[in-house]
Amino acid sequence: MKPLLEIDQIHVRYGDMTALRGVSITVAESEVVCVIGPNGAGKSTTLAAVAGGVKPFRGEVRLNGTAITGRAPERIAALGVSLVPEGRHIFGSLTVDENLAIGGYMRNDKAGVAADRARLLDLLPRLAERLHYPAGRLSGGEQQMLAIARAVMTRPRLLLVDEPSLGLAPKIVDQIYEILLDLRRRDGLTLLINEQSSNRILNHADRIHVLRAGVIQLEGRAEDLRDGDAIRHAYFGFGHQAPAAPAALEAAP
Amino acid sequence: MIGLLQNLIDALSLGSIYALTALGIGLLFGILRLINFAHGDFITIGAYALIVPSADVTARMLIGDFNIALMLPAIALIVIVAALLTDALVFRPLRRSSPPTLMIGSFAVSYIIQNAVLMMYGSRPKAINLWSDANTQVIIGDLRVPMLQVITLVVTLALMAGLSVFLKKSRYGVQMRAAAEDFRMAQYLGVRGNFVIGLAFAISGILASAVALLYVTQSGSLSHTMGVPLALFAFVAVVIGGMGSLVGAVVGGFLVGFIVTMLQAYLPPDLRAFRDAFAFAFVILVLLVRPAGLVPARNTVERV
Ligand SMILES: Nc1ncnc2c1ncn2[C@@H]1O[C@H](COP(=O)(O)OP(=O)(O)OP(=O)(O)O)[C@@H](O)[C@H]1O
Ligand SMILES: [Mg+2]
């Protein structure tokens, strides 16, 4: 199948610091691909490079075969790429409804926008009950759902999701994944998801990439990586018999 | 008692001017993190557009002689074009620059506009008589209220209501509020960055043109530096109100108008020359008590 997204050997720098050194990831239509990696690995940078938030100084990002490297974020959004960023970035002073509306403004089909809004509110009754609240008053889990719904309102073909489970209780995380996979089933949505840990994502993703220090250390089909040894090795950069992982990563691979 | 009421009305009228100016500055700050000191010079442009360009001391009306239904849009259009040109030529190339760089850019724009006005119209202040009808007085009991002050207040309230409806109800208004809160995220959702910034410049141009007409009618004179004190006091209003909050800008504008008017009225005569020093001392006091301003903005997320 022809890939929807090709990230081809991209290098990204912040000042003197090189965050990505030749990262390549391809995602086919309707695939769920996950990037896992520790803090500072370059996961968010990878998604930002696709969405137009940072510009790679080498390499190319292609959407459906067309290079989009260095285009403005709003132009990339118009091509069907939508980002659910790390930390959610909800517009806290806008109402829940206005947050959703923002996602629909760039579309021309009024009827489609209304239908998507109704469908998402059906899927997310907690948002429907709070439509006219300032979005900043929602709980973390509700904000994450709003961030996803808002991104879906743009009718993306490719949804980029940055650490959807960050700071949320396991039960809520399950719900979030249910929503994401439901959207994929119904709309054929293609997903590229970042996570710090692989334990949940192994059940949901088709393919996994392990990113560390700006380099893809390992890639493979989720089912081939189930046992976890290869992932652990790639993730930490040392053998699995090594001493205990730092506390923050304990729960990780 | 009558004296106090009279002073209060003066304060409302002066506060209106500051509030409208502060709104223009606050709007651009919200979206662009630009403190636009050239906003006062947009007001100057609107005022000078009324007259024929020449170095003569007596001003001859140009657009100022148009029918009002034509004059208002004509002045607004000229100031909007000036504001949009400023964005295109100066601030668009500086898009990725830091707020201090943007502010210095606005000083440069301010000097360029002032010198352009100087070259076209000469350096001497000019007397101008716009809407002399507005100088009649409305008499309510013992109170004499100049018609112009009533007009100023009504126009100000109407513009604020209009802006508020626009920001709340229109799709572009919602996009502007989103961009003001988190510019990059708005772009990720397809909001066109340059478009909303252009819109903010255009609206600040409309506000500046309204101030230009009201202020010129009140003061009866033109000078190429007339916008500078307005921008300065409005900037103070924005800071008192809370950077990035439009409600704060309005509250700050009226408060500054109130303080200045009351100091003018009640300071002992020998101290009146130092009115502005007292006013600024008061501002410092407000900021000591409430460093984020009276109505702090909800969101002060740094733009990436
Ligand atoms: N705006 C920035 N300016 C400077 N350096 C940055 C910036 N953003 C990220 N970095 C650096 O680039 C590297 C990669 O960061 P990135 O946010 O992509 O990692 P990440 O894998 O998403 O980490 P996390 O799991 O903490 O979200 C890190 O070392 C980070 O400090
Ligand atoms: Mg990250």
Coordinates of C-alpha atoms and ligand atoms in Angstrom, one line a residue:
Chain A
M1 CA 0.0 0.0 0.0
K2 CA 1.2 3.5 -0.8
P3 CA 2.2 5.3 2.4
L4 CA 0.2 8.3 3.5
L5 CA 3.0 9.8 5.4
E6 CA 6.7 9.4 4.8
I7 CA 9.2 11.0 7.2
D8 CA 12.4 10.6 5.3
Q9 CA 15.7 11.1 7.2
I10 CA 14.8 14.3 8.9
H11 CA 17.3 16.2 11.1
V12 CA 16.0 18.9 13.5
R13 CA 18.1 21.4 15.5
Y14 CA 17.1 23.7 18.4
G15 CA 19.9 26.2 18.4
D16 CA 23.1 24.2 18.9
M17 CA 21.2 21.1 20.1
T18 CA 20.3 18.5 17.5
A19 CA 17.1 16.8 18.5
L20 CA 16.6 14.5 15.5
R21 CA 19.4 12.9 13.6
G22 CA 18.0 11.2 10.5
V23 CA 14.6 9.9 11.6
S24 CA 12.5 8.0 9.1
I25 CA 9.0 6.7 9.7
T26 CA 6.4 5.7 7.2
V27 CA 2.7 5.3 7.9
A28 CA 0.3 3.7 5.5
E29 CA -3.4 4.7 5.1
S30 CA -5.5 3.5 8.1
E31 CA -2.5 2.2 10.0
V32 CA -1.8 2.8 13.7
V33 CA 1.9 3.5 14.2
C34 CA 3.4 4.3 17.6
V35 CA 6.7 6.0 18.5
I36 CA 7.9 5.2 22.0
G37 CA 10.9 6.6 23.7
P38 CA 12.1 8.2 27.0
N39 CA 12.0 11.8 28.0
G40 CA 13.8 14.1 25.5
A41 CA 14.1 11.3 22.8
G42 CA 12.6 13.6 20.2
K43 CA 9.1 12.2 19.9
S44 CA 7.3 15.6 20.2
T45 CA 9.8 17.1 17.8
T46 CA 9.0 14.4 15.2
L47 CA 5.3 15.2 15.3
A48 CA 6.0 18.9 15.2
A49 CA 8.1 18.4 12.1
V50 CA 5.2 16.7 10.4
A51 CA 2.6 19.3 11.6
G52 CA 4.8 22.3 10.5
G53 CA 5.8 23.5 14.0
V54 CA 9.5 23.0 13.4
K55 CA 11.4 22.9 10.2
P56 CA 13.9 20.1 9.6
F57 CA 17.3 21.3 8.3
R58 CA 17.8 18.1 6.4
G59 CA 15.5 15.4 5.1
E60 CA 11.9 15.6 3.9
V61 CA 8.4 15.0 5.1
R62 CA 5.9 13.8 2.4
L63 CA 2.2 13.5 2.5
N64 CA 0.8 11.3 -0.2
G65 CA 4.0 11.7 -2.1
T66 CA 4.1 15.5 -1.9
A67 CA 6.8 17.2 0.1
I68 CA 5.4 19.4 2.9
T69 CA 8.6 20.1 4.7
G70 CA 8.8 23.6 6.0
R71 CA 5.2 24.6 5.1
A72 CA 3.2 26.7 7.6
P73 CA 1.2 24.7 10.1
E74 CA -2.1 26.0 8.9
R75 CA -1.4 24.9 5.3
I76 CA -0.4 21.4 6.5
A77 CA -3.6 21.3 8.5
A78 CA -5.5 22.1 5.4
L79 CA -4.0 19.0 3.7
G80 CA -5.5 16.8 6.3
V81 CA -3.0 16.5 9.2
S82 CA -4.2 17.3 12.7
L83 CA -2.3 17.3 15.9
V84 CA -3.3 16.5 19.5
P85 CA -0.3 18.0 21.2
E86 CA 1.4 17.0 24.4
G87 CA -0.2 18.9 27.3
R88 CA -3.4 19.2 25.2
H89 CA -3.2 23.0 24.6
I90 CA -6.9 23.5 25.1
F91 CA -8.1 27.1 24.6
G92 CA -9.0 27.5 28.3
S93 CA -10.9 30.8 28.0
L94 CA -13.0 29.6 25.1
T95 CA -16.0 27.4 25.7
V96 CA -15.9 23.7 24.9
D97 CA -18.2 24.4 22.0
E98 CA -15.9 27.2 20.7
N99 CA -12.9 24.8 21.0
L100 CA -14.7 22.4 18.8
A101 CA -15.8 25.1 16.4
I102 CA -12.2 26.2 15.8
G103 CA -11.4 22.8 14.3
G104 CA -14.3 23.1 11.8
Y105 CA -13.7 26.6 10.6
M106 CA -11.3 25.6 7.8
R107 CA -13.8 23.2 6.2
N108 CA -16.2 24.3 3.6
D109 CA -19.0 21.7 4.2
K110 CA -21.2 23.2 6.8
A111 CA -23.4 20.2 7.0
G112 CA -20.4 17.9 7.4
V113 CA -19.1 20.1 10.3
A114 CA -22.5 20.0 12.0
A115 CA -22.7 16.2 11.6
D116 CA -19.2 15.6 12.9
R117 CA -19.9 17.8 15.9
A118 CA -23.1 15.9 16.7
R119 CA -21.4 12.5 16.3
L120 CA -18.5 13.5 18.5
L121 CA -20.8 14.8 21.2
D122 CA -22.7 11.5 21.0
L123 CA -19.4 9.7 21.5
L124 CA -18.3 12.0 24.3
P125 CA -21.3 12.8 26.5
R126 CA -19.1 14.4 29.1
L127 CA -18.3 17.1 26.6
A128 CA -21.9 17.4 25.5
E129 CA -22.9 18.2 29.1
R130 CA -20.3 20.9 29.4
L131 CA -20.6 22.6 26.0
H132 CA -20.8 26.1 27.3
Y133 CA -18.3 25.8 30.1
P134 CA -14.9 27.5 29.7
A135 CA -12.8 24.6 28.6
G136 CA -10.2 25.5 31.2
R137 CA -12.5 24.2 33.9
L138 CA -12.6 20.7 32.5
S139 CA -10.7 17.9 34.2
G140 CA -7.5 16.5 32.6
G141 CA -9.3 13.6 31.0
E142 CA -12.1 15.7 29.6
Q143 CA -9.5 18.1 28.2
Q144 CA -7.7 15.3 26.5
M145 CA -11.0 14.1 25.0
L146 CA -11.7 17.7 23.9
A147 CA -8.3 18.0 22.3
I148 CA -8.9 14.8 20.3
A149 CA -12.5 15.9 19.3
R150 CA -11.2 19.3 18.3
A151 CA -8.5 17.8 16.1
V152 CA -11.1 15.4 14.6
M153 CA -13.4 18.3 13.7
T154 CA -10.8 19.3 11.0
R155 CA -11.6 16.0 9.3
P156 CA -8.0 14.8 9.2
R157 CA -6.7 11.9 7.3
L158 CA -3.8 11.7 9.6
L159 CA -4.1 12.3 13.3
L160 CA -0.9 12.9 15.3
V161 CA -1.4 12.2 19.0
D162 CA 1.3 13.2 21.4
E163 CA 1.3 11.2 24.7
P164 CA -2.4 10.9 25.1
S165 CA -2.0 9.1 28.5
L166 CA 0.2 11.8 30.1
G167 CA -0.9 12.5 33.6
L168 CA -4.2 10.6 33.4
A169 CA -5.5 7.7 35.4
P170 CA -5.3 4.3 33.8
K171 CA -9.1 4.0 33.5
I172 CA -9.3 7.3 31.6
V173 CA -6.4 6.3 29.4
D174 CA -8.4 3.2 28.4
Q175 CA -11.3 5.4 27.5
I176 CA -9.1 7.7 25.4
Y177 CA -7.7 4.8 23.5
E178 CA -11.2 3.4 22.9
I179 CA -12.2 6.7 21.4
L180 CA -9.1 6.8 19.2
L181 CA -9.6 3.3 17.9
D182 CA -13.3 3.9 17.4
L183 CA -12.5 6.8 15.2
R184 CA -10.1 4.7 13.3
R185 CA -12.6 2.0 12.8
R186 CA -15.4 4.3 11.6
D187 CA -13.4 6.9 9.6
G188 CA -10.4 4.9 8.5
L189 CA -8.4 7.5 10.4
T190 CA -4.6 7.0 10.2
L191 CA -2.9 7.4 13.6
L192 CA 0.7 8.3 14.6
I193 CA 0.9 8.1 18.4
N194 CA 3.7 9.0 20.8
E195 CA 4.0 7.3 24.1
Q196 CA 6.6 7.0 26.8
S197 CA 5.7 3.4 27.6
S198 CA 4.8 0.5 25.4
N199 CA 2.6 -1.6 27.7
R200 CA -0.7 -0.4 26.5
I201 CA 0.2 0.6 23.0
L202 CA 1.5 -2.9 22.0
N203 CA -2.1 -4.1 22.0
H204 CA -3.4 -1.2 19.8
A205 CA -0.6 -0.4 17.3
D206 CA 0.2 -2.1 14.1
R207 CA 3.8 -1.0 14.2
I208 CA 6.1 0.4 16.8
H209 CA 9.2 2.6 16.5
V210 CA 11.6 3.1 19.4
L211 CA 13.2 6.5 19.4
R212 CA 16.1 7.4 21.7
A213 CA 18.5 10.4 21.5
G214 CA 17.0 11.5 18.2
V215 CA 17.6 8.2 16.4
I216 CA 15.2 5.4 15.6
Q217 CA 16.7 2.4 17.5
L218 CA 14.2 -0.2 16.6
E219 CA 11.2 -0.7 14.4
G220 CA 8.9 -3.6 13.9
R221 CA 5.4 -5.0 13.9
A222 CA 3.7 -4.8 17.3
E223 CA 3.0 -8.5 17.4
D224 CA 6.7 -9.4 16.8
L225 CA 7.8 -7.1 19.7
R226 CA 5.3 -8.4 22.3
D227 CA 7.8 -10.1 24.5
G228 CA 9.4 -6.8 25.2
D229 CA 13.1 -7.6 25.4
A230 CA 14.1 -6.0 22.1
I231 CA 12.1 -2.9 23.1
R232 CA 13.7 -2.7 26.5
H233 CA 17.1 -2.9 24.9
A234 CA 16.4 -0.3 22.3
Y235 CA 14.7 2.0 24.8
F236 CA 17.4 2.1 27.5
G237 CA 20.4 1.4 25.3
F238 CA 21.7 -1.4 27.5
G239 CA 20.9 -5.0 28.2
H240 CA 17.8 -6.0 30.2
Q241 CA 19.9 -7.3 33.0
A242 CA 21.2 -3.9 33.7
P243 CA 20.4 -2.3 37.1
A244 CA 17.0 -0.8 37.9
A245 CA 15.8 1.8 35.5
P246 CA 15.4 5.4 36.8
A247 CA 12.2 5.8 38.7
A248 CA 10.5 7.8 36.1
L249 CA 10.9 5.1 33.6
E250 CA 10.1 2.1 35.8
A251 CA 6.7 1.6 34.4
A252 CA 7.9 2.1 30.9
P253 CA 8.7 -0.8 28.7
Chain B
M1 CA -21.7 68.4 44.2
I2 CA -22.4 69.7 40.7
G3 CA -18.6 70.3 40.4
L4 CA -17.9 66.7 41.2
L5 CA -20.5 65.4 38.7
Q6 CA -19.0 67.7 36.1
N7 CA -15.6 66.3 36.8
L8 CA -16.9 62.8 36.7
I9 CA -18.3 63.4 33.2
D10 CA -15.0 64.9 32.1
A11 CA -13.3 61.8 33.5
L12 CA -15.6 59.5 31.6
S13 CA -15.0 61.3 28.4
L14 CA -11.2 61.4 28.7
G15 CA -11.3 57.8 29.9
S16 CA -13.2 56.8 26.8
I17 CA -10.4 58.1 24.6
Y18 CA -7.8 56.2 26.7
A19 CA -9.9 53.1 26.7
L20 CA -10.4 53.0 23.0
T21 CA -6.7 53.6 22.5
A22 CA -5.8 51.0 25.0
L23 CA -8.1 48.5 23.3
G24 CA -6.2 48.9 20.1
I25 CA -2.9 48.4 21.8
G26 CA -4.2 45.5 23.9
L27 CA -5.7 43.7 20.9
L28 CA -2.3 43.6 19.1
F29 CA -0.5 42.6 22.3
G30 CA -2.9 39.7 22.8
I31 CA -2.2 38.2 19.4
L32 CA 1.2 39.3 18.5
R33 CA 2.9 40.0 21.9
L34 CA 3.6 43.4 20.3
I35 CA 3.5 46.5 22.4
N36 CA 2.6 48.9 19.6
F37 CA 3.8 52.4 20.4
A38 CA 3.0 53.4 16.9
H39 CA -0.7 53.0 17.7
G40 CA -0.7 56.7 18.7
D41 CA 0.7 57.6 15.3
F42 CA -2.1 55.7 13.6
I43 CA -4.3 58.2 15.4
T44 CA -2.2 61.0 14.1
I45 CA -2.6 59.7 10.5
G46 CA -6.4 59.6 10.9
A47 CA -6.4 63.2 12.2
Y48 CA -4.2 64.6 9.4
A49 CA -6.1 62.7 6.7
L50 CA -8.9 65.2 7.4
I51 CA -6.9 68.1 5.8
V52 CA -5.1 69.0 2.6
P53 CA -1.4 68.2 2.8
S54 CA 0.5 71.5 2.9
A55 CA 2.8 73.3 5.3
D56 CA 0.3 76.2 5.8
V57 CA -0.6 77.0 9.4
T58 CA -4.3 77.1 8.7
A59 CA -5.7 73.8 7.9
R60 CA -7.8 73.4 4.8
M61 CA -10.3 70.5 5.1
L62 CA -10.1 67.7 2.7
I63 CA -11.8 64.5 3.8
G64 CA -13.0 66.7 6.8
D65 CA -15.4 68.4 4.4
F66 CA -17.0 65.2 3.2
N67 CA -20.4 64.2 4.3
I68 CA -20.1 62.3 7.5
A69 CA -21.4 59.0 6.0
L70 CA -18.4 59.2 3.6
M71 CA -15.9 60.8 6.0
L72 CA -16.0 58.0 8.7
P73 CA -15.3 55.1 6.3
A74 CA -12.7 57.2 4.4
I75 CA -10.7 58.0 7.5
A76 CA -11.1 54.5 8.8
L77 CA -9.9 53.0 5.5
I78 CA -6.8 55.2 5.4
V79 CA -5.8 54.2 9.0
I80 CA -6.6 50.6 8.3
V81 CA -4.4 50.7 5.2
A82 CA -1.6 52.3 7.2
A83 CA -1.9 49.7 9.9
L84 CA -1.9 46.8 7.4
L85 CA 1.1 48.3 5.6
T86 CA 2.9 48.5 8.9
D87 CA 2.3 44.8 9.5
A88 CA 3.3 43.8 6.0
L89 CA 6.5 45.9 5.8
V90 CA 7.7 45.8 9.4
F91 CA 6.1 43.2 11.6
R92 CA 5.7 40.4 9.2
P93 CA 9.4 40.2 8.6
L94 CA 9.8 40.2 12.4
R95 CA 7.3 37.4 13.0
R96 CA 9.7 35.2 14.8
S97 CA 11.3 37.9 16.8
S98 CA 11.1 38.4 20.5
P99 CA 8.6 40.9 22.1
P100 CA 11.4 43.5 22.9
T101 CA 12.5 43.4 19.2
L102 CA 8.9 43.9 18.1
M103 CA 8.5 46.9 20.5
I104 CA 11.6 48.5 19.1
G105 CA 10.2 47.9 15.7
S106 CA 7.1 49.8 16.8
F107 CA 9.3 52.8 17.9
A108 CA 10.9 52.8 14.5
V109 CA 7.4 52.9 12.8
S110 CA 6.4 55.6 15.2
Y111 CA 9.3 57.9 14.2
I112 CA 8.8 57.1 10.5
I113 CA 5.1 58.1 10.6
Q114 CA 5.9 61.3 12.6
N115 CA 8.5 62.3 10.1
A116 CA 6.4 61.5 7.1
V117 CA 3.7 63.7 8.6
L118 CA 6.3 66.4 9.3
M119 CA 7.4 66.3 5.7
M120 CA 3.9 66.5 4.2
Y121 CA 2.3 68.9 6.6
G122 CA 5.1 71.0 8.2
S123 CA 6.1 71.1 11.8
R124 CA 3.8 73.8 13.2
P125 CA 0.7 72.6 15.0
K126 CA -2.5 73.5 13.1
A127 CA -5.8 74.7 14.3
I128 CA -8.7 72.7 13.0
N129 CA -12.4 73.0 13.5
L130 CA -14.3 69.7 13.1
W131 CA -17.9 69.4 14.0
S132 CA -18.3 72.8 15.8
D133 CA -22.0 71.7 16.4
A134 CA -20.7 69.2 18.9
N135 CA -19.6 72.0 21.2
T136 CA -23.2 72.8 22.2
Q137 CA -24.2 71.9 25.7
V138 CA -26.8 69.6 27.0
I139 CA -28.3 71.1 30.1
I140 CA -29.6 68.8 32.7
G141 CA -30.7 70.7 35.8
D142 CA -27.6 72.7 36.9
L143 CA -25.4 70.4 35.0
R144 CA -24.0 71.5 31.6
V145 CA -22.7 68.6 29.6
P146 CA -20.9 69.3 26.3
M147 CA -22.6 67.4 23.5
L148 CA -19.1 66.2 22.4
Q149 CA -18.6 64.3 25.7
V150 CA -21.9 62.6 25.3
I151 CA -21.0 61.6 21.7
T152 CA -17.6 60.4 22.8
L153 CA -19.1 58.2 25.5
V154 CA -21.8 56.8 23.2
V155 CA -19.3 56.1 20.4
T156 CA -17.0 54.4 22.8
L157 CA -19.6 52.2 24.2
A158 CA -20.9 51.3 20.7
L159 CA -17.4 50.4 19.5
M160 CA -16.8 48.2 22.6
A161 CA -20.1 46.5 22.2
G162 CA -19.4 45.9 18.5
L163 CA -16.0 44.5 19.2
S164 CA -17.3 42.3 22.0
V165 CA -20.0 40.8 19.7
F166 CA -17.5 40.3 17.0
L167 CA -15.1 38.5 19.3
K168 CA -17.8 36.3 20.8
K169 CA -20.1 35.5 18.0
S170 CA -18.2 35.6 14.7
R171 CA -16.0 32.8 13.5
Y172 CA -13.1 35.3 13.0
G173 CA -13.6 36.6 16.4
V174 CA -13.4 33.1 17.9
Q175 CA -10.3 32.5 15.9
M176 CA -8.7 35.7 17.1
R177 CA -9.4 34.8 20.7
A178 CA -8.0 31.3 20.2
A179 CA -4.9 32.8 18.5
A180 CA -4.4 35.2 21.4
E181 CA -4.4 32.4 23.8
D182 CA -2.3 29.9 22.0
F183 CA -1.1 31.1 18.6
R184 CA 0.7 28.0 17.5
M185 CA -2.1 25.7 18.5
A186 CA -4.6 27.8 16.6
Q187 CA -2.4 27.4 13.5
Y188 CA -2.3 23.6 14.0
L189 CA -6.0 23.7 13.7
G190 CA -6.0 25.6 10.4
V191 CA -6.3 29.2 11.7
R192 CA -4.3 31.3 9.3
G193 CA -1.8 33.2 11.4
N194 CA -1.2 36.1 9.1
F195 CA -4.9 36.6 8.5
V196 CA -5.8 36.9 12.1
I197 CA -2.9 39.2 12.7
G198 CA -4.0 41.3 9.8
L199 CA -7.5 41.4 11.2
A200 CA -6.1 42.6 14.5
F201 CA -4.2 45.4 12.8
A202 CA -7.3 46.4 10.8
I203 CA -9.5 46.5 14.0
S204 CA -6.8 48.5 15.8
G205 CA -6.9 50.9 12.8
I206 CA -10.7 51.3 13.1
L207 CA -10.3 52.1 16.8
A208 CA -7.5 54.6 16.1
S209 CA -9.5 56.4 13.5
A210 CA -12.4 56.8 15.9
V211 CA -10.1 58.2 18.5
A212 CA -8.6 60.5 15.9
L213 CA -11.9 62.1 15.1
L214 CA -13.1 62.4 18.7
Y215 CA -9.8 63.7 19.9
V216 CA -9.4 66.3 17.1
T217 CA -12.9 67.6 17.7
Q218 CA -12.1 68.0 21.4
S219 CA -8.7 69.5 21.1
G220 CA -9.2 71.6 17.9
S221 CA -5.6 71.2 16.9
L222 CA -3.2 68.9 15.0
S223 CA 0.4 68.2 15.6
H224 CA 2.7 65.5 14.3
T225 CA 3.4 64.3 17.8
M226 CA -0.3 64.4 19.0
G227 CA -0.5 60.6 19.2
V228 CA 2.5 60.1 21.5
P229 CA 0.9 61.1 24.8
L230 CA -2.2 59.1 23.9
A231 CA -0.2 56.0 23.2
L232 CA 1.8 56.5 26.4
F233 CA -1.3 56.9 28.7
A234 CA -3.1 54.0 26.9
F235 CA 0.0 51.8 27.4
V236 CA -0.2 52.6 31.1
A237 CA -3.9 51.7 31.0
V238 CA -3.1 48.4 29.4
V239 CA -0.5 47.6 32.1
I240 CA -2.8 48.6 35.0
G241 CA -5.6 46.6 33.5
G242 CA -3.4 43.5 33.0
M243 CA -1.4 42.9 29.8
G244 CA -3.4 40.7 27.4
S245 CA -6.8 41.3 28.9
L246 CA -9.2 43.4 26.8
V247 CA -11.5 44.0 29.7
G248 CA -8.5 45.1 31.6
A249 CA -7.5 47.6 28.9
V250 CA -10.9 49.2 29.1
V251 CA -11.0 49.3 32.9
G252 CA -7.4 50.7 32.8
G253 CA -8.3 53.3 30.3
F254 CA -11.2 54.6 32.3
L255 CA -9.2 54.5 35.5
V256 CA -6.4 56.5 33.9
G257 CA -8.9 59.0 32.6
F258 CA -10.4 59.3 36.1
I259 CA -7.1 59.8 37.9
V260 CA -5.8 62.4 35.4
T261 CA -9.1 64.4 35.5
M262 CA -9.4 64.3 39.3
L263 CA -5.8 65.3 39.8
Q264 CA -6.3 68.1 37.4
A265 CA -9.4 69.3 39.3
Y266 CA -8.3 68.8 42.9
L267 CA -4.6 69.1 43.1
P268 CA -3.5 72.4 44.6
P269 CA -2.7 74.8 41.8
D270 CA 1.1 74.8 42.4
L271 CA 1.2 71.0 42.1
R272 CA -1.0 70.8 39.0
A273 CA 2.1 71.1 36.7
F274 CA 3.2 67.7 38.2
R275 CA -0.1 66.1 37.5
D276 CA 1.4 63.3 35.3
A277 CA 4.0 62.5 37.9
F278 CA 1.2 62.0 40.5
A279 CA -0.7 59.9 37.9
F280 CA 2.3 57.6 37.3
A281 CA 3.0 57.3 41.0
F282 CA -0.5 56.0 41.4
V283 CA 0.1 53.6 38.6
I284 CA 3.2 52.3 40.4
L285 CA 1.1 51.9 43.5
V286 CA -1.5 49.8 41.6
L287 CA 1.2 47.6 40.3
L288 CA 2.8 47.1 43.7
V289 CA -0.5 45.8 45.0
R290 CA -1.5 43.9 41.9
P291 CA 1.5 43.1 39.7
A292 CA -0.5 41.3 37.1
G293 CA -2.9 44.2 36.7
L294 CA -6.5 44.7 37.8
V295 CA -8.0 42.2 35.5
P296 CA -5.2 39.7 34.8
A297 CA -5.4 37.8 31.5
R298 CA -6.4 34.2 31.9
N299 CA -3.6 33.1 29.8
T300 CA 0.0 34.2 29.5
V301 CA 1.4 31.2 27.7
E302 CA 4.6 32.2 26.0
R303 CA 4.4 31.8 22.2
V304 CA 6.8 29.2 20.8
Ligands
LIG1 N1 11.6 24.5 21.9 C1 12.8 23.9 22.2 N2 13.9 24.6 22.3 C2 15.1 23.9 22.7 N3 15.2 22.6 22.8 C3 14.1 21.9 22.7 C4 12.8 22.5 22.4 N4 11.9 21.5 22.3 C5 12.6 20.3 22.6 N5 13.9 20.6 22.8 C6 14.9 19.6 23.1 O1 14.9 18.6 22.1 C7 15.0 17.3 22.6 C8 13.8 16.5 22.2 O2 12.6 17.0 22.8 P1 11.2 16.4 22.5 O3 10.3 17.3 23.2 O4 11.0 16.2 21.1 O5 11.3 15.0 23.3 P2 10.2 14.0 23.7 O6 10.6 12.7 23.3 O7 8.9 14.5 23.2 O8 10.2 14.1 25.3 P3 9.0 14.0 26.4 O9 8.8 12.5 26.6 O10 9.6 14.6 27.6 O11 7.9 14.7 25.8 C9 15.1 17.4 24.1 O12 16.4 17.3 24.5 C10 14.5 18.8 24.4 O13 15.1 19.4 25.5
MG2 MG 7.2 15.1 24.1

